[in-house]
Short mmCIF file of C-alpha atoms and ligand atoms in Angstrom, two decimals:
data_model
loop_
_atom_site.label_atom_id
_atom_site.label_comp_id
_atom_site.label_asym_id
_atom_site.label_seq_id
_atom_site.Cartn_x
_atom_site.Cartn_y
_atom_site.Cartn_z
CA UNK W 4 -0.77 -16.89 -17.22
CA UNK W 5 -1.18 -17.37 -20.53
CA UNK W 6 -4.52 -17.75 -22.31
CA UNK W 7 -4.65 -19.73 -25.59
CA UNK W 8 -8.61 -19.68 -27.07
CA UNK W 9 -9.35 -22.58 -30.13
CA UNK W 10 -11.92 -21.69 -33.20
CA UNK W 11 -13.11 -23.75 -35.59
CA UNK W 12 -16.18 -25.27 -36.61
CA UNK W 13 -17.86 -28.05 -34.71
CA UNK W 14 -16.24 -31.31 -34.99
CA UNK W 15 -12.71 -29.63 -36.78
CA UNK W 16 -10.34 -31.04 -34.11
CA UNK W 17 -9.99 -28.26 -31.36
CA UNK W 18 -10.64 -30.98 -28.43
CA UNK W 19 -7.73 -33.43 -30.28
CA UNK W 20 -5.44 -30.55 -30.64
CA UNK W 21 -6.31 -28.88 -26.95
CA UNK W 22 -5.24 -32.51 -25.57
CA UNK W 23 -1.89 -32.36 -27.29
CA UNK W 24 -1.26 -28.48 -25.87
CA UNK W 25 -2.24 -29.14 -22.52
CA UNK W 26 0.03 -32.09 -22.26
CA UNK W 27 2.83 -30.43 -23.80
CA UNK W 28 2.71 -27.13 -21.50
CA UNK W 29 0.87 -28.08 -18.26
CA UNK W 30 -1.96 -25.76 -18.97
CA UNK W 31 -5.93 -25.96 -18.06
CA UNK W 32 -8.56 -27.71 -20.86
CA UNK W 33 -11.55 -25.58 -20.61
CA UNK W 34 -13.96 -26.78 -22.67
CA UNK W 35 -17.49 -25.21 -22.40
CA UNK W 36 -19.00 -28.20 -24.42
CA UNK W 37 -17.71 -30.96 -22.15
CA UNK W 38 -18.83 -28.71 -18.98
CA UNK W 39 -22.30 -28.51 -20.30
CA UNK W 40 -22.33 -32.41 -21.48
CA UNK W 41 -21.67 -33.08 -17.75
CA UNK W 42 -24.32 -30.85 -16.37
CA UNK W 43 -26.73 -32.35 -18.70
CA UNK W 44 -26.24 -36.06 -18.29
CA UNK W 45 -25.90 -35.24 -13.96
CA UNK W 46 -29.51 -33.32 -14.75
CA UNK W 47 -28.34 -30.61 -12.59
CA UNK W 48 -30.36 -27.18 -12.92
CA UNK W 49 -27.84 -25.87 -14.90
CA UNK W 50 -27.93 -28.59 -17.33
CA UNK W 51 -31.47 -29.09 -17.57
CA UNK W 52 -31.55 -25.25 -18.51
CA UNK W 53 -29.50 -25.62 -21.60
CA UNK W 54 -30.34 -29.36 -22.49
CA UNK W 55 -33.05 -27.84 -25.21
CA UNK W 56 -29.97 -25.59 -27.07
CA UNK W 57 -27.74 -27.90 -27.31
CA UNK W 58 -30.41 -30.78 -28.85
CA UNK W 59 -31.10 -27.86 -31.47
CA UNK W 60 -27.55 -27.08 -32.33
CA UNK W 61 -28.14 -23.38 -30.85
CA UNK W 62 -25.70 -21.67 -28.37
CA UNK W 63 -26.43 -21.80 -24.72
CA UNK W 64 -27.07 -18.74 -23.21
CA UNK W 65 -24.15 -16.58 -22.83
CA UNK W 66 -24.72 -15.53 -18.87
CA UNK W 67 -24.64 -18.86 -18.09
CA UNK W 68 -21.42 -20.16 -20.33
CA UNK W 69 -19.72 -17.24 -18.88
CA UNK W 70 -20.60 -18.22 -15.07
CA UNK W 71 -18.88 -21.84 -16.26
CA UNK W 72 -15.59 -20.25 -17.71
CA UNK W 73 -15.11 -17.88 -14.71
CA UNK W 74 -16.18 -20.83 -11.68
CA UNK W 75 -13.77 -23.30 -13.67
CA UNK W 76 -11.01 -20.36 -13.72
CA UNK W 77 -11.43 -19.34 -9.80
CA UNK W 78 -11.11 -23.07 -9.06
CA UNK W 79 -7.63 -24.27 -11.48
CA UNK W 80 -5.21 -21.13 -10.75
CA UNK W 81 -2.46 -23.86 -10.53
CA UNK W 82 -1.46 -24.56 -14.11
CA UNK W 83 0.57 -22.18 -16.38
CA UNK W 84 -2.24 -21.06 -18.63
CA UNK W 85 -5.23 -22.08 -20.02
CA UNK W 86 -6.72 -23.65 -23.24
CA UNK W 87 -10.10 -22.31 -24.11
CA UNK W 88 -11.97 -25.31 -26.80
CA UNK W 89 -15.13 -23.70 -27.74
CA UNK W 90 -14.82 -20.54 -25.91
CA UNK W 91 -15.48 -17.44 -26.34
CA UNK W 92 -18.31 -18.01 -29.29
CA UNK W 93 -20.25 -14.21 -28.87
CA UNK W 94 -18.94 -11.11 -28.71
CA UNK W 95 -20.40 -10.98 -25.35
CA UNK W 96 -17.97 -14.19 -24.07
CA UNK W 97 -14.79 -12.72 -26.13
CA UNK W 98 -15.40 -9.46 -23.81
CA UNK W 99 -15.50 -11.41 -20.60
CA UNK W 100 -12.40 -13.17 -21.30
CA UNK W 101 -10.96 -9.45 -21.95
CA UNK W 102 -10.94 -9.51 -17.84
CA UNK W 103 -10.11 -12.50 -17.14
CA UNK W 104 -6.54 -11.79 -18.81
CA UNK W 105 -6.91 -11.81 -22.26
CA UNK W 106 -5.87 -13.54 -25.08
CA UNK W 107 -2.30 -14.36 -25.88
CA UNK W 108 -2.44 -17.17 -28.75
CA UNK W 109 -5.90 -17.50 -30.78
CA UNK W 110 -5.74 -20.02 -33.18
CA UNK W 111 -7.98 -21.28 -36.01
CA UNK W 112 -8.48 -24.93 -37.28
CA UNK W 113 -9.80 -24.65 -40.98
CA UNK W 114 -12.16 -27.17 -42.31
CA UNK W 115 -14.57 -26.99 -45.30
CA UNK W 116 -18.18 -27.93 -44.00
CA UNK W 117 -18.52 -30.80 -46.32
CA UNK W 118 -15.67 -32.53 -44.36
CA UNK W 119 -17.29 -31.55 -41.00
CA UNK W 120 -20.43 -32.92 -42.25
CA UNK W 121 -18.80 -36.43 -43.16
CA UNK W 122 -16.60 -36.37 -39.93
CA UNK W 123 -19.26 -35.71 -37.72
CA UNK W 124 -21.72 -38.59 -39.16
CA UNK W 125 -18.54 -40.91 -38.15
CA UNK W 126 -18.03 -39.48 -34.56
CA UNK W 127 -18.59 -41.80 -31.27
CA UNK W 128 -17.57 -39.90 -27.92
CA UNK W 129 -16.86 -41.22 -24.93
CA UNK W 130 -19.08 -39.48 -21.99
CA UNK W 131 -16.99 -40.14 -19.30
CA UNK W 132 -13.48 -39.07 -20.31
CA UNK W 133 -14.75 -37.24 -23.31
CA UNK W 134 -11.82 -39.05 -25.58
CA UNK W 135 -13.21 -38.57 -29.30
CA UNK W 136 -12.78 -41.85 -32.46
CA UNK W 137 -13.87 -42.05 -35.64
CA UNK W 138 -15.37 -45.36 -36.78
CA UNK W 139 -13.08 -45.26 -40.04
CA UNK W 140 -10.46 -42.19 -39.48
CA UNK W 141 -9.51 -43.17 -35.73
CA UNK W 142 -11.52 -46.24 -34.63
CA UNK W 143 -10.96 -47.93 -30.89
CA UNK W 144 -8.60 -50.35 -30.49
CA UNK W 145 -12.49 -52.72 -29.51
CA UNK W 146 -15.34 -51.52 -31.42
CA UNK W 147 -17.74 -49.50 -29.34
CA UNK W 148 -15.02 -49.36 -26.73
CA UNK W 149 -13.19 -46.17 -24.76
CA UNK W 150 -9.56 -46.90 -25.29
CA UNK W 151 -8.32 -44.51 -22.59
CA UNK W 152 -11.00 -45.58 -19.87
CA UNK W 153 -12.79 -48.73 -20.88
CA UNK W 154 -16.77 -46.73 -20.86
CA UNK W 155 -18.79 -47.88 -24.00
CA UNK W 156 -18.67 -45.20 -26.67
CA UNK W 157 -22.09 -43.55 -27.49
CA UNK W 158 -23.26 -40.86 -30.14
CA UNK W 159 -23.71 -37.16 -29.13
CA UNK W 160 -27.17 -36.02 -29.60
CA UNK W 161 -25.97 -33.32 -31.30
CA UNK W 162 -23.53 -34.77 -34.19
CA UNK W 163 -27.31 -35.71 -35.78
CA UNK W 164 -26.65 -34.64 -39.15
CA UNK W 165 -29.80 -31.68 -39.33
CA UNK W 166 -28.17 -30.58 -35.86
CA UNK W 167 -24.60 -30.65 -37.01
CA UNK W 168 -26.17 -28.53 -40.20
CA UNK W 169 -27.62 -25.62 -37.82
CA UNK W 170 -24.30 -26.08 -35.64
CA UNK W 171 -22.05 -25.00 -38.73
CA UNK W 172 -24.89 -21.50 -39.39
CA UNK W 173 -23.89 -20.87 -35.62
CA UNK W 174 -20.71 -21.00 -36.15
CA UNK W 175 -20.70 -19.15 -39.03
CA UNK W 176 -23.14 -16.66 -38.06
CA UNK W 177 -22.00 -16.02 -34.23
CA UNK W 178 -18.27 -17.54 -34.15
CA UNK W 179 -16.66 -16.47 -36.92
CA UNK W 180 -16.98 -12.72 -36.15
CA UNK W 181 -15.39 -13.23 -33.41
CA UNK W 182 -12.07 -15.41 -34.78
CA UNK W 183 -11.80 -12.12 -37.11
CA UNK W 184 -11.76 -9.62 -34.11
CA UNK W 185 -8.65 -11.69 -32.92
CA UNK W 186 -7.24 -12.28 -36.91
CA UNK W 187 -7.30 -8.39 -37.08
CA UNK W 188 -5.55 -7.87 -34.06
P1 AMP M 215 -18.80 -28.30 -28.41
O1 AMP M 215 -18.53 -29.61 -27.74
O2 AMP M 215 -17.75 -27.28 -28.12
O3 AMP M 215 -19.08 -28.44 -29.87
O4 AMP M 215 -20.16 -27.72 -27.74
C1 AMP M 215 -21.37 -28.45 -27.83
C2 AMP M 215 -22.53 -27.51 -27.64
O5 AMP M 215 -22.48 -26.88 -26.35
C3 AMP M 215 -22.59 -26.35 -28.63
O6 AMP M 215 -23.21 -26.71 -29.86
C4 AMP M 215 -23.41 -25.32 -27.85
O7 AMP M 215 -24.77 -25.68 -27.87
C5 AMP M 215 -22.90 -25.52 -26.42
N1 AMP M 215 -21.74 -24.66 -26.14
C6 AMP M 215 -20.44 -25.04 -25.95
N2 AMP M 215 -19.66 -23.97 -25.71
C7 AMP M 215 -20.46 -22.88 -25.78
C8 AMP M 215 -20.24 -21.48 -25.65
N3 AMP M 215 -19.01 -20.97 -25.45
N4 AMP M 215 -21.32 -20.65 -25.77
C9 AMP M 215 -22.56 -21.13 -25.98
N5 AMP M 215 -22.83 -22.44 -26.13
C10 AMP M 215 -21.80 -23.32 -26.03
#
């Protein structure tokens, strides 16, 4: 099995560039992000429990991101590896994923902030199939409009510019350390 993890700053590309990898070598998309967006918008307990973090831009708590990664991983032994977009993002979730098979691949998408900043303030998502445009960079082929499933596009909560702000301290603060454990190794 063979375990490739993403970093980079909120809104760099990992989901874009986990969709190309996953096509290209059959391997899971795990991203924690999309799991949580799920649980929050089905108002499960799980998602009502971390609906407050993610409006702030903070992490979720790492006991529960971890119980996500491992269910998911129990549940899609099938494929030849996995992709991990926005996973691990503590210490505490890169030591998990230490025995769950390691890393073999981390890679890093570089972005200076300011571009996040103006990317982000351009984002629409899709919340059913998760497919990401930009309303200049990569619009839909119909304004407001999923090209991959039809659903009408909406605006994360999150990509609010003072909550992409605090999401970029996270990642700086809490993420980075971690992309430099696997840089030094
Ligand atoms: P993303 O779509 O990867 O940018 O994730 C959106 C939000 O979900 C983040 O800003 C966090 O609040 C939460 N989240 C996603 N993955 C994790 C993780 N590995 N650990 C903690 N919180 C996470």
């Amino acid at each position: 099995m063979l375990n490739i993890v993403l970093f980079g700053a909120p809104g760099c590309g990992k989901g874009t560039q986990a969709a190309k990898l996953v096509e290209k070598y059959n391997l899971n998309h795990i991203s924690t992000g999309a799991v949580i967006r799920s649980e929050i918008s089905a108002q499960t307990e799980l998602g009502k429990s971390m609906e407050a973090y993610i409006s702030r831009g903070e992490l979720a708590p790492d006991s529960l991101v971890i119980d996500i990664v491992t269910d998911y991983i129990d549940r899609h032994r099938d494929a030849n590896g996995n992709i991990f977009d926005g996973f691990p993002r503590t210490v505490a979730q890169a030591k998990v994923l230490e025995t769950i098979g390691g890393v073999d691949v981390a890679l890093a998408i570089e972005v200076p902030d300011e571009a996040i900043v103006h990317r982000m303030a351009g984002r629409r998502t899709c919340p059913k199939c998760n497919a990401t445009y930009h309303i200049v960079n990569n619009p839909p082929a119909t304004e407001g409009v999923c090209d991959k499933c039809g659903e009408s596009l909406g605006i994360r909560r999150d990509d609010a510019p003072e909550v992409v702000l605090q999401r970029l301290r996270v990642y700086h603060d809490q993420t980075e350390p971690v992309m430099h454990h696997y840089a030094a190794k």
